[in-house]
Short mmCIF file of C-alpha atoms in Angstrom, two decimals:
data_model
loop_
_atom_site.label_atom_id
_atom_site.label_comp_id
_atom_site.label_asym_id
_atom_site.label_seq_id
_atom_site.Cartn_x
_atom_site.Cartn_y
_atom_site.Cartn_z
CA MET A 1 0.69 16.10 -10.42
CA TRP A 2 4.40 16.57 -9.86
CA ARG A 3 4.69 15.56 -13.33
CA LYS A 4 3.17 19.28 -14.29
CA VAL A 5 5.51 21.49 -12.57
CA GLY A 6 8.67 19.66 -13.76
CA ARG A 7 9.50 18.16 -10.13
CA VAL A 8 11.28 14.67 -9.92
CA CYS A 9 10.06 11.82 -8.51
CA THR A 10 12.47 10.38 -5.96
CA GLY A 11 10.19 8.94 -3.94
CA VAL A 12 6.04 7.21 -3.90
CA ILE A 13 3.76 7.71 -6.51
CA LEU A 14 0.59 8.23 -5.91
CA ARG A 15 -2.14 9.27 -8.00
CA PRO A 16 -5.52 10.96 -7.81
CA PHE A 17 -8.19 9.06 -9.25
CA ARG A 18 -11.93 8.97 -10.51
CA GLY A 19 -13.15 6.74 -7.95
CA PHE A 20 -16.93 4.64 -7.93
CA HIS A 21 -18.17 4.83 -4.18
CA PRO A 22 -21.84 4.53 -3.37
CA PRO A 23 -23.74 7.49 -1.72
CA SER A 24 -23.75 8.42 1.91
CA ASP A 25 -26.89 6.30 2.62
CA LEU A 26 -26.00 3.26 1.19
CA MET A 27 -22.21 2.71 2.26
CA GLN A 28 -23.04 0.83 5.20
CA ARG A 29 -25.30 -1.88 3.42
CA MET A 30 -22.35 -1.98 0.50
CA ALA A 31 -19.37 -2.06 2.63
CA CYS A 32 -17.80 -5.59 3.70
CA PRO A 33 -15.32 -7.23 5.43
CA PRO A 34 -12.00 -7.37 2.62
CA PHE A 35 -12.39 -10.85 0.77
CA ASP A 36 -9.28 -12.77 2.66
CA VAL A 37 -10.70 -12.52 6.64
CA ILE A 38 -14.09 -14.30 5.88
CA GLU A 39 -14.87 -17.80 4.65
CA SER A 40 -16.98 -18.33 1.70
CA ASP A 41 -19.85 -19.57 3.83
CA GLU A 42 -19.79 -16.68 6.13
CA ALA A 43 -19.44 -14.25 3.26
CA ARG A 44 -22.58 -16.28 2.11
CA GLU A 45 -24.89 -15.51 5.48
CA MET A 46 -23.36 -11.74 5.84
CA ALA A 47 -24.99 -11.04 2.04
CA LYS A 48 -27.44 -13.22 2.65
CA GLY A 49 -30.95 -10.49 2.00
CA ASN A 50 -28.52 -7.97 1.00
CA GLU A 51 -28.10 -7.99 -2.92
CA LYS A 52 -26.16 -4.24 -2.36
CA SER A 53 -23.36 -6.10 -0.43
CA PHE A 54 -20.10 -5.82 -2.28
CA LEU A 55 -19.31 -9.26 -1.41
CA HIS A 56 -21.48 -10.25 -4.00
CA VAL A 57 -18.21 -8.33 -6.16
CA ASP A 58 -15.31 -9.56 -3.98
CA LYS A 59 -16.48 -13.32 -3.18
CA PRO A 60 -18.92 -14.07 -6.26
CA GLU A 61 -19.08 -17.56 -5.19
CA ILE A 62 -21.73 -16.71 -2.83
CA ASP A 63 -23.92 -16.51 -5.54
CA PHE A 64 -23.77 -20.08 -6.87
CA PRO A 65 -25.13 -23.37 -4.48
CA GLN A 66 -23.09 -24.21 -1.88
CA GLY A 67 -20.41 -25.91 -2.67
CA THR A 68 -19.11 -24.85 -5.36
CA SER A 69 -16.09 -23.86 -6.27
CA GLN A 70 -14.52 -20.64 -5.72
CA TYR A 71 -12.11 -21.19 -8.63
CA ASP A 72 -14.95 -21.92 -11.33
CA ASP A 73 -14.42 -19.88 -14.50
CA ALA A 74 -18.27 -19.11 -14.42
CA VAL A 75 -17.05 -17.62 -10.14
CA TYR A 76 -14.55 -15.59 -12.14
CA LYS A 77 -17.35 -14.18 -14.88
CA LYS A 78 -19.87 -13.50 -12.17
CA GLY A 79 -17.89 -11.35 -10.43
CA LYS A 80 -17.52 -8.99 -13.46
CA GLU A 81 -21.07 -9.18 -13.64
CA ASN A 82 -21.57 -8.38 -10.45
CA LEU A 83 -19.08 -5.51 -10.61
CA ASP A 84 -20.38 -4.26 -14.38
CA LEU A 85 -24.12 -4.47 -12.54
CA PHE A 86 -23.16 -2.69 -9.33
CA ILE A 87 -22.40 0.42 -11.64
CA LYS A 88 -24.95 0.32 -13.81
CA ASN A 89 -27.87 -0.13 -11.45
CA VAL A 90 -29.85 2.30 -9.28
CA PHE A 91 -32.00 2.38 -7.20
CA LEU A 92 -35.13 4.91 -5.97
CA PHE A 93 -34.26 7.84 -3.18
CA LEU A 94 -37.20 8.79 -1.39
CA PHE A 95 -39.27 7.96 -3.81
CA LEU A 96 -38.04 11.24 -5.73
CA PHE A 97 -34.48 10.43 -6.70
CA LEU A 98 -32.74 7.82 -8.86
CA LEU A 99 -29.56 7.08 -7.97
CA LYS A 100 -26.64 4.60 -9.12
CA TRP A 101 -25.24 1.84 -6.82
CA LEU A 102 -21.70 3.28 -7.62
CA THR A 103 -21.23 6.64 -8.63
CA GLN A 104 -17.75 7.95 -10.44
CA ASP A 105 -16.38 11.41 -9.65
CA GLU A 106 -15.87 13.67 -12.35
CA LYS A 107 -12.56 14.42 -12.00
CA PRO A 108 -9.59 12.44 -9.98
CA CYS A 109 -9.18 12.80 -6.85
CA LEU A 110 -7.76 11.59 -3.16
CA TYR A 111 -9.97 9.82 -0.99
CA ILE A 112 -8.92 10.42 2.81
CA TYR A 113 -10.51 7.05 4.64
CA SER A 114 -10.58 7.10 8.74
CA GLN A 115 -11.58 4.56 10.83
CA GLU A 116 -12.06 4.58 14.87
CA MET A 117 -12.78 1.81 16.74
CA LYS A 118 -12.57 0.86 20.36
CA VAL A 119 -8.71 -1.34 22.02
CA SER A 120 -10.01 -3.80 24.03
CA ARG A 121 -6.47 -4.56 25.54
CA THR A 122 -5.98 -1.26 26.33
CA GLY A 123 -9.57 -0.11 26.91
CA LYS A 124 -8.47 3.14 24.29
CA VAL A 125 -9.90 4.64 21.44
CA HIS A 126 -7.84 4.07 18.31
CA VAL A 127 -8.31 6.48 15.09
CA GLN A 128 -6.03 5.88 11.78
CA TYR A 129 -6.80 7.60 8.79
CA GLY A 130 -5.39 7.01 5.16
CA ILE A 131 -5.23 8.52 1.62
CA ALA A 132 -7.05 5.93 -1.02
CA ALA A 133 -5.24 6.83 -4.06
CA GLU A 134 -3.47 5.33 -7.34
CA VAL A 135 0.25 3.44 -6.69
CA SER A 136 2.21 2.18 -9.22
CA ALA A 137 2.55 -1.48 -10.17
CA LYS A 138 6.28 -1.19 -11.59
CA GLN A 139 7.17 0.45 -7.95
CA TYR A 140 5.94 -2.54 -6.01
CA GLU A 141 8.05 -4.48 -9.15
CA GLU A 142 11.42 -2.47 -8.14
CA LYS A 143 10.21 -3.20 -4.26
CA ILE A 144 9.80 0.50 -3.56
CA ILE A 145 6.59 -0.93 -2.16
CA LYS A 146 7.56 -3.59 0.20
CA ILE A 147 6.93 -6.88 1.20
CA HIS A 148 6.82 -8.89 4.76
CA GLU A 149 4.98 -12.04 3.63
CA PHE A 150 4.87 -14.96 0.84
CA THR A 151 2.21 -15.62 -0.59
CA ARG A 152 0.31 -18.54 -1.69
CA PRO A 153 0.01 -19.27 -5.19
CA LYS A 154 -3.25 -20.46 -4.85
CA LYS A 155 -4.64 -17.46 -3.56
CA GLU A 156 -2.47 -15.24 -5.70
CA ASP A 157 -3.85 -17.35 -8.59
CA ASP A 158 -7.43 -16.70 -7.45
CA ARG A 159 -7.12 -12.94 -7.06
CA THR A 160 -5.54 -12.59 -10.64
CA ARG A 161 -7.82 -14.31 -12.35
CA LEU A 162 -10.68 -12.51 -10.82
CA THR A 163 -8.82 -8.76 -10.80
CA ASP A 164 -8.21 -9.75 -14.83
CA THR A 165 -11.45 -10.52 -14.95
CA GLN A 166 -13.19 -7.87 -14.28
CA ARG A 167 -10.55 -5.47 -16.07
CA GLY A 168 -12.36 -6.83 -18.83
CA GLY A 169 -9.32 -7.04 -21.15
CA TYR A 170 -8.97 -4.31 -23.93
CA ILE A 171 -12.75 -4.32 -25.36
CA LYS A 172 -13.29 -1.45 -27.45
CA LEU A 173 -16.87 0.80 -26.91
CA GLU A 174 -18.36 0.54 -30.08
CA LYS A 175 -20.22 3.81 -29.70
CA CYS A 176 -17.17 6.04 -28.39
CA ASN A 177 -14.00 3.67 -29.63
CA LYS A 178 -11.86 3.93 -26.98
CA GLN A 179 -10.64 1.34 -24.47
CA LYS A 180 -12.20 -0.41 -21.23
CA LYS A 181 -9.48 -0.30 -18.76
CA GLY A 182 -8.55 -1.32 -15.60
CA ALA A 183 -10.23 -2.90 -12.47
CA ASN A 184 -9.10 -2.65 -8.73
CA ALA A 185 -12.28 -3.49 -7.12
CA SER A 186 -11.18 -3.73 -2.95
CA PRO A 187 -7.94 -1.32 -2.02
CA VAL A 188 -4.66 -2.56 -0.23
CA PHE A 189 -3.66 -1.93 2.60
CA LEU A 190 -0.13 -0.30 2.91
CA CYS A 191 1.75 1.97 5.05
CA TYR A 192 4.35 4.91 5.25
CA ARG A 193 6.75 6.52 7.67
CA GLY A 194 4.54 9.02 9.17
CA VAL A 195 5.56 12.68 7.61
CA LYS A 196 4.45 16.10 9.29
CA GLU A 197 3.32 17.70 6.34
CA ILE A 198 1.22 15.09 4.84
CA ASN A 199 -0.26 14.80 8.72
CA GLU A 200 -1.22 18.33 8.47
CA VAL A 201 -2.82 18.28 4.78
CA ILE A 202 -5.22 15.70 6.20
CA GLU A 203 -6.16 17.50 9.55
CA GLU A 204 -6.82 19.91 7.36
CA VAL A 205 -8.96 18.44 4.94
CA THR A 206 -10.78 16.63 7.83
CA LYS A 207 -11.55 19.94 10.32
CA LYS A 208 -12.44 22.23 7.36
CA GLN A 209 -14.72 20.04 5.31
CA GLN A 210 -17.67 17.66 6.08
CA PRO A 211 -17.08 13.87 5.09
CA TYR A 212 -18.86 12.22 2.45
CA ALA A 213 -19.64 8.98 4.20
CA ASP A 214 -19.71 8.00 8.04
CA PHE A 215 -21.27 4.92 8.81
CA ILE A 216 -20.18 2.67 11.83
CA SER A 217 -19.92 -1.45 9.92
CA ASP A 218 -21.60 -4.20 12.30
CA ASP A 219 -18.26 -5.00 14.13
CA GLY A 220 -18.67 -1.49 15.53
CA ILE A 221 -15.85 0.21 13.80
CA LYS A 222 -16.34 3.58 12.64
CA HIS A 223 -15.74 4.76 8.94
CA ARG A 224 -15.62 7.72 7.49
CA LEU A 225 -14.54 9.17 3.95
CA TRP A 226 -13.84 13.11 2.43
CA ILE A 227 -13.12 13.76 -0.81
CA VAL A 228 -10.91 15.22 -1.67
CA GLU A 229 -11.38 16.93 -5.41
CA GLU A 230 -9.54 20.55 -5.65
CA GLU A 231 -6.58 19.97 -7.78
CA LYS A 232 -4.17 22.42 -5.60
CA LEU A 233 -4.24 19.71 -2.38
CA THR A 234 -4.55 16.72 -4.79
CA ASP A 235 -1.00 17.61 -6.35
CA LYS A 236 0.34 18.97 -2.78
CA ILE A 237 -0.39 15.15 -1.55
CA SER A 238 1.60 14.03 -4.65
CA HIS A 239 3.94 16.79 -4.29
CA LEU A 240 4.77 15.57 -1.24
CA PHE A 241 4.86 11.98 -1.24
CA ALA A 242 6.86 11.80 -3.93
CA GLN A 243 9.63 13.88 -2.03
CA LYS A 244 9.46 12.89 1.12
CA VAL A 245 8.06 9.31 1.04
CA PRO A 246 10.63 6.63 -0.36
CA CYS A 247 8.87 3.96 0.49
CA LEU A 248 5.88 1.68 1.08
CA TYR A 249 5.39 -1.33 2.77
CA VAL A 250 2.27 -3.89 2.53
CA ALA A 251 0.49 -4.02 5.35
CA ASP A 252 -2.52 -6.30 4.97
CA GLY A 253 -3.28 -6.95 1.13
CA HIS A 254 -0.22 -9.38 -0.33
CA HIS A 255 -2.00 -11.37 -2.46
CA ARG A 256 -4.09 -8.48 -3.81
CA THR A 257 -1.02 -6.46 -4.51
CA ALA A 258 0.57 -9.38 -6.24
CA SER A 259 -2.46 -10.21 -8.30
CA ALA A 260 -2.66 -6.71 -9.70
CA TRP A 261 1.02 -6.76 -10.56
CA ARG A 262 0.52 -9.71 -12.44
CA VAL A 263 -2.13 -8.25 -14.73
CA TYR A 264 0.01 -5.45 -14.99
CA LYS A 265 2.71 -8.01 -15.92
CA LYS A 266 0.59 -9.98 -18.34
CA ARG A 267 -1.05 -6.15 -20.05
CA ARG A 268 2.51 -4.76 -20.41
CA GLU A 269 3.62 -7.52 -22.27
CA GLU A 270 0.82 -8.08 -24.75
CA LEU A 271 0.80 -4.39 -25.55
CA GLU A 272 4.59 -4.18 -25.57
CA LYS A 273 5.01 -6.85 -28.06
CA LYS A 274 2.29 -4.89 -30.53
CA GLN A 275 4.54 -2.00 -29.66
CA GLN A 276 0.99 -0.29 -27.98
CA TYR A 277 2.75 0.36 -24.61
CA THR A 278 2.69 3.74 -23.06
CA GLY A 279 2.82 3.47 -19.56
CA ASN A 280 -0.17 5.63 -18.98
CA GLU A 281 -3.06 2.58 -19.16
CA ALA A 282 -4.78 2.20 -16.24
CA PHE A 283 -2.98 -1.25 -15.50
CA ASN A 284 0.04 0.31 -14.46
CA TYR A 285 -1.74 1.30 -11.09
CA PHE A 286 -3.75 -0.18 -8.63
CA LEU A 287 -5.67 0.66 -5.61
CA ALA A 288 -4.35 1.54 -2.18
CA VAL A 289 -5.22 2.93 1.22
CA VAL A 290 -2.03 4.24 2.73
CA PHE A 291 -1.79 4.95 6.42
CA PRO A 292 0.81 6.78 8.31
CA ALA A 293 2.72 3.45 10.05
CA GLU A 294 2.64 5.34 13.15
CA GLN A 295 -1.13 5.36 13.27
CA LEU A 296 -1.64 1.88 12.97
CA ASN A 297 -2.62 -0.88 15.18
CA ILE A 298 -1.12 -4.12 15.44
CA LEU A 299 -2.93 -6.83 17.21
CA ASP A 300 -1.58 -10.76 18.21
CA TYR A 301 -2.07 -13.17 15.44
CA ASN A 302 -2.67 -16.40 18.08
CA ARG A 303 -1.82 -20.01 17.30
CA ILE A 304 -4.43 -23.14 17.70
CA VAL A 305 -3.12 -26.53 17.75
CA LEU A 306 -5.37 -29.30 17.01
CA THR A 307 -3.51 -32.29 17.95
CA LEU A 308 -0.37 -32.89 20.91
CA ASN A 309 1.64 -34.85 18.49
CA GLU A 310 0.29 -37.95 20.12
CA LEU A 311 1.16 -36.38 23.28
CA SER A 312 -0.93 -36.84 26.31
CA PRO A 313 -1.12 -33.68 27.88
CA ASP A 314 1.36 -34.37 30.74
CA GLN A 315 3.97 -35.74 27.94
CA PHE A 316 3.48 -32.32 26.26
CA LEU A 317 4.13 -29.94 28.96
CA LYS A 318 7.22 -32.99 30.21
CA LYS A 319 9.05 -32.16 26.68
CA LEU A 320 8.53 -28.28 27.60
CA ASP A 321 10.85 -28.53 30.42
CA GLU A 322 14.08 -28.01 28.25
CA GLN A 323 13.44 -24.87 27.05
CA TRP A 324 10.59 -23.24 28.33
CA THR A 325 9.73 -22.86 31.86
CA TYR A 326 5.16 -22.32 32.44
CA GLU A 327 2.94 -22.08 35.46
CA PRO A 328 -0.25 -21.77 35.80
CA CYS A 329 -1.68 -17.93 35.27
CA LYS A 330 -4.25 -15.65 37.04
CA CYS A 331 -7.17 -15.68 35.45
CA VAL A 332 -10.14 -13.06 35.86
CA GLY A 333 -14.04 -13.45 35.52
CA LYS A 334 -16.74 -15.40 37.08
CA LYS A 335 -15.51 -18.76 39.23
CA GLU A 336 -17.17 -22.01 39.13
CA THR A 337 -17.42 -25.40 40.75
CA SER A 338 -16.69 -28.19 38.59
CA GLU A 339 -19.99 -29.20 38.24
CA GLU A 340 -20.52 -26.08 36.60
CA ARG A 341 -18.28 -26.52 34.42
CA GLU A 342 -18.97 -29.70 33.16
CA ASP A 343 -22.68 -28.62 32.33
CA LYS A 344 -21.78 -26.16 30.11
CA GLU A 345 -20.08 -26.55 26.34
CA ASP A 346 -18.00 -23.59 26.63
CA THR A 347 -15.68 -23.21 29.76
CA HIS A 348 -14.78 -18.71 29.11
CA ALA A 349 -15.95 -17.69 32.21
CA SER A 350 -12.56 -17.06 33.51
CA LEU A 351 -9.78 -15.97 31.32
CA PRO A 352 -6.37 -14.42 31.81
CA LEU A 353 -5.07 -11.39 30.70
CA PRO A 354 -3.45 -10.99 27.30
CA VAL A 355 0.14 -10.79 27.24
CA THR A 356 1.57 -7.84 27.25
CA LYS A 357 5.52 -8.09 26.78
CA SER A 358 7.47 -9.63 24.21
CA ASN A 359 8.53 -13.19 25.49
CA GLU A 360 5.69 -14.17 27.05
CA TYR A 361 3.34 -16.16 26.30
CA ARG A 362 -0.63 -17.61 27.31
CA MET A 363 -1.17 -21.39 26.72
CA TYR A 364 -4.42 -23.14 26.84
CA LEU A 365 -3.97 -26.61 26.99
CA HIS A 366 -7.26 -29.23 27.06
CA SER A 367 -7.83 -30.61 30.20
CA LYS A 368 -5.12 -28.30 31.83
CA GLY A 369 -6.15 -24.97 31.89
CA TRP A 370 -4.49 -21.80 31.01
CA PHE A 371 -0.63 -21.37 31.44
CA THR A 372 1.99 -18.48 31.09
CA LEU A 373 4.96 -19.74 28.87
CA LYS A 374 8.40 -18.22 28.50
CA PRO A 375 11.65 -19.22 26.26
CA LYS A 376 14.32 -20.10 28.92
CA PRO A 377 17.47 -18.01 28.48
CA CYS A 378 18.87 -20.49 26.62
CA VAL A 379 16.74 -19.85 23.87
CA LEU A 380 17.09 -16.18 24.28
CA LYS A 381 20.70 -16.07 23.77
CA ASP A 382 20.30 -18.93 20.63
CA VAL A 383 18.28 -16.35 18.77
CA GLY A 384 20.19 -13.40 19.81
CA ASP A 385 19.46 -10.06 18.06
CA ASP A 386 18.43 -11.78 14.75
CA ILE A 387 15.44 -9.70 13.28
CA ILE A 388 13.90 -13.05 12.26
CA LYS A 389 14.56 -15.60 14.83
CA SER A 390 13.86 -12.68 17.59
CA LEU A 391 10.01 -12.58 16.79
CA ASP A 392 7.79 -14.51 19.25
CA VAL A 393 6.26 -15.93 16.12
CA SER A 394 9.70 -17.44 15.07
CA ILE A 395 10.63 -18.45 18.63
CA LEU A 396 7.33 -20.44 19.25
CA SER A 397 7.35 -21.99 15.64
CA ASP A 398 11.16 -22.54 16.05
CA PHE A 399 11.26 -23.99 19.57
CA LEU A 400 7.80 -25.74 20.58
CA LEU A 401 5.72 -25.96 17.40
CA ALA A 402 8.41 -27.51 15.09
CA PRO A 403 10.36 -29.81 17.48
CA ILE A 404 7.66 -30.86 19.81
CA LEU A 405 4.27 -30.78 17.87
CA GLY A 406 5.37 -31.51 14.46
CA ILE A 407 4.74 -28.78 12.85
CA LYS A 408 7.15 -27.17 10.01
CA ASP A 409 4.80 -26.07 7.74
CA LEU A 410 2.93 -23.42 8.51
CA ARG A 411 1.21 -22.37 5.74
CA ASN A 412 0.35 -26.40 4.75
CA ASP A 413 -0.51 -28.42 7.90
CA THR A 414 -4.24 -29.02 8.13
CA ARG A 415 -2.82 -29.10 12.23
CA ILE A 416 -2.46 -25.67 12.60
CA ASP A 417 -4.64 -22.71 12.57
CA PHE A 418 -4.86 -18.94 13.29
CA VAL A 419 -7.20 -16.58 14.82
CA GLY A 420 -7.06 -12.82 14.91
CA GLY A 421 -6.77 -10.85 18.33
CA ILE A 422 -9.60 -9.39 17.66
CA SER A 423 -11.44 -12.33 18.31
CA GLY A 424 -9.55 -12.06 22.13
CA LEU A 425 -8.38 -15.68 24.29
CA GLN A 426 -11.76 -16.62 24.82
CA ARG A 427 -12.08 -17.84 21.22
CA LEU A 428 -8.99 -20.08 21.75
CA GLN A 429 -10.41 -21.50 24.66
CA GLU A 430 -13.81 -22.37 22.80
CA LYS A 431 -12.07 -24.19 19.90
CA ILE A 432 -9.61 -26.44 22.51
CA ASP A 433 -12.67 -27.10 24.81
CA GLN A 434 -15.15 -27.74 21.04
CA ASN A 435 -12.16 -29.94 20.19
CA LYS A 436 -11.72 -31.85 23.35
CA SER A 437 -7.29 -31.85 22.62
CA GLY A 438 -4.93 -29.83 21.57
CA VAL A 439 -3.11 -26.67 22.83
CA ALA A 440 -3.93 -22.86 21.71
CA PHE A 441 -1.19 -20.15 22.21
CA GLY A 442 -1.85 -16.16 22.46
CA LEU A 443 0.98 -14.32 21.35
CA PHE A 444 2.51 -10.40 22.10
CA PRO A 445 2.02 -8.56 18.82
CA THR A 446 4.64 -7.92 16.14
CA SER A 447 4.83 -4.38 16.20
CA VAL A 448 4.80 -1.81 13.01
CA ASP A 449 8.60 -1.17 13.56
CA GLN A 450 9.75 -4.83 13.35
CA LEU A 451 7.38 -5.10 10.28
CA MET A 452 9.10 -2.01 8.53
CA ALA A 453 13.08 -3.33 9.25
CA ILE A 454 12.28 -6.91 8.36
CA ALA A 455 10.76 -5.82 4.59
CA ASP A 456 13.97 -2.65 4.95
CA GLY A 457 15.83 -5.80 4.86
CA ASN A 458 14.01 -7.80 1.74
CA LYS A 459 13.68 -10.67 4.31
CA ILE A 460 10.31 -12.51 4.91
CA MET A 461 8.18 -12.79 7.90
CA PRO A 462 6.89 -16.21 9.10
CA PRO A 463 3.46 -16.40 7.87
CA LYS A 464 0.35 -15.17 9.94
CA SER A 465 2.84 -12.53 11.92
CA THR A 466 0.93 -9.45 11.93
CA TRP A 467 -3.03 -9.00 12.65
CA PHE A 468 -4.16 -5.41 11.69
CA GLU A 469 -7.40 -4.08 13.19
CA PRO A 470 -9.17 -2.56 12.22
CA LYS A 471 -9.32 -3.89 8.45
CA LEU A 472 -10.41 -2.17 5.09
CA ARG A 473 -14.07 -1.99 4.53
CA SER A 474 -14.25 -3.13 0.69
CA GLY A 475 -16.92 -1.30 -1.59
CA VAL A 476 -16.09 2.04 0.20
CA VAL A 477 -13.96 3.14 -2.98
CA SER A 478 -13.55 1.49 -6.18
CA HIS A 479 -11.17 1.99 -8.99
CA LYS A 480 -12.35 0.79 -12.37
CA ASN A 481 -10.69 3.36 -14.64
CA GLU A 482 -13.08 3.43 -17.95
CA ASN A 483 -13.70 5.61 -20.14
CA LEU A 484 -18.06 6.69 -20.13
CA ILE A 485 -20.49 8.64 -21.74
CA GLN A 486 -21.76 10.50 -19.12
CA PHE A 487 -25.00 12.86 -18.46
CA HIS A 488 -25.56 15.28 -16.13
CA ASN A 489 -28.72 16.46 -15.55
CA LYS A 490 -30.24 17.32 -11.73
CA GLN A 491 -33.74 18.92 -13.55
CA ASN A 492 -34.58 16.19 -16.10
CA PHE A 493 -35.81 13.44 -13.80
CA GLN A 494 -38.76 12.12 -16.29
CA ARG A 495 -36.06 12.04 -18.81
CA ILE A 496 -33.51 9.82 -17.13
CA ALA A 497 -36.56 8.05 -15.83
CA SER A 498 -37.43 7.00 -19.21
CA ILE A 499 -34.02 5.98 -20.19
CA PHE A 500 -34.48 3.06 -17.98
CA SER A 501 -38.65 2.34 -18.57
CA MET A 502 -39.13 2.32 -14.86
CA PRO A 503 -42.55 2.19 -13.95
CA LEU A 504 -43.73 3.69 -11.14
CA GLY A 505 -44.06 2.42 -7.80
CA ARG A 506 -41.36 0.11 -8.02
CA SER A 507 -39.87 -1.49 -4.97
CA PHE A 508 -37.34 0.98 -3.38
CA GLY A 509 -33.70 -1.03 -4.51
CA SER A 510 -34.31 -3.08 -6.74
CA PRO A 511 -32.34 -3.24 -9.65
CA VAL A 512 -32.63 -1.62 -13.12
CA SER A 513 -32.10 -4.47 -15.32
CA HIS A 514 -33.02 -3.09 -18.92
CA ASP A 515 -30.27 -2.62 -21.68
CA TYR A 516 -28.89 0.65 -21.66
CA GLU A 517 -28.85 3.34 -24.70
CA LYS A 518 -26.39 3.26 -26.90
CA ASN A 519 -24.17 0.94 -24.23
CA THR A 520 -23.94 4.72 -21.83
CA ILE A 521 -23.57 4.63 -18.45
CA VAL A 522 -25.52 7.32 -17.56
CA ASN A 523 -24.89 9.24 -13.61
CA PHE A 524 -27.38 11.01 -11.31
CA PHE A 525 -26.13 14.02 -9.33
#
């Protein structure tokens, strides 16, 4: 690390760590979407029949009967139990080798994580390369890690309780008299203004080294992971961040970041009262994947309003006339007769093209169809160059959603819903047609430059302003610093199997539930 060679840190602290990750052959089965982009019922269905899905760790309510509150104490306890089991469990690979569900690297590493997807808006292939590492909770407190949106207290409380429970406090291991410490099951998605030298190191690693894991997730996104364990390289990357990256920006994961900071603050205060705080405890850091901002892909984050505030469609359109212009927009796709359309539950055979520039919207109004919607010059003059007011999401909220539809609280008003651009305009039309009323809006994406400028100014975007795609997968790399007693013996398979009382003929993938000798955790290589 940079401290070893006496360099002064003027920027971001980025540290290697001993990560937990599945064997490469298990990665696809275990990796899952982040907890905050799927509902509990969807997660339950996604993990059905897959005991190795990391959703059992990230959304433990799926292991309870439907209707169980995700805020129940038993759910948080289950999240810790599941994480512990994922670390302890083994499976029989090729009927020859015992492999752990999660293996911890022997020494601190950095992890290069790439994602590749085809962008439907442009038809181009998008690739982004991030570095999974520890970042500093104190630097979040110091605003070196910057935010652009507020969190919802209930959601933040939920992540804080799960993170704190999975950390397990400061329980001393009976046999080694050392503290158990630290757990971040899922990473935060951060970005920074790109640095040429960092890009060159990433390129060097990914060209010279075969990826540890290479898989395609259910949504068609290609994921690859490289493990950087050479100390010379990890030091070099840490030095570059310390010297050339003045700050990081939270792209996705404001609730995870806030909960990691709250656990840090709580644990630090507990130790300071006992005069035992050193600054080296694991809770001082949390897991993140940091990407150069220029590589990121932000999609539109669209709005659906299920009621017209007691207006008829014609009355609603008339209300728009004062500050908006609108006209039917050209749609592409198969044209149908009215009889054919009436015979179908969905009517998405003909859709408009997505918005291609700022200050323009697609609007789908029930019983009226698709329109191109634009604010009048008087609106644009009113917002001027204000960095917040001039955002497309702000213009829609301030000059339409609030004054016409009565939606002033985007966070809590149940009449409005938000749909990420990955679902396309088709999803907007489906929702309105199913509801048989309401209006939907397709927006132009907020740019990453706007995001960073707003965060630099200590300002906050309206809720649901950005939808980053692809999303990080949980379970690819996890962070749970813990003093473990490890045995590394590649040759003595019979001795290892006997520790777990593994019966011959045990079914593939079945978890081992036997107690471990001496509270130890065994890694197999």
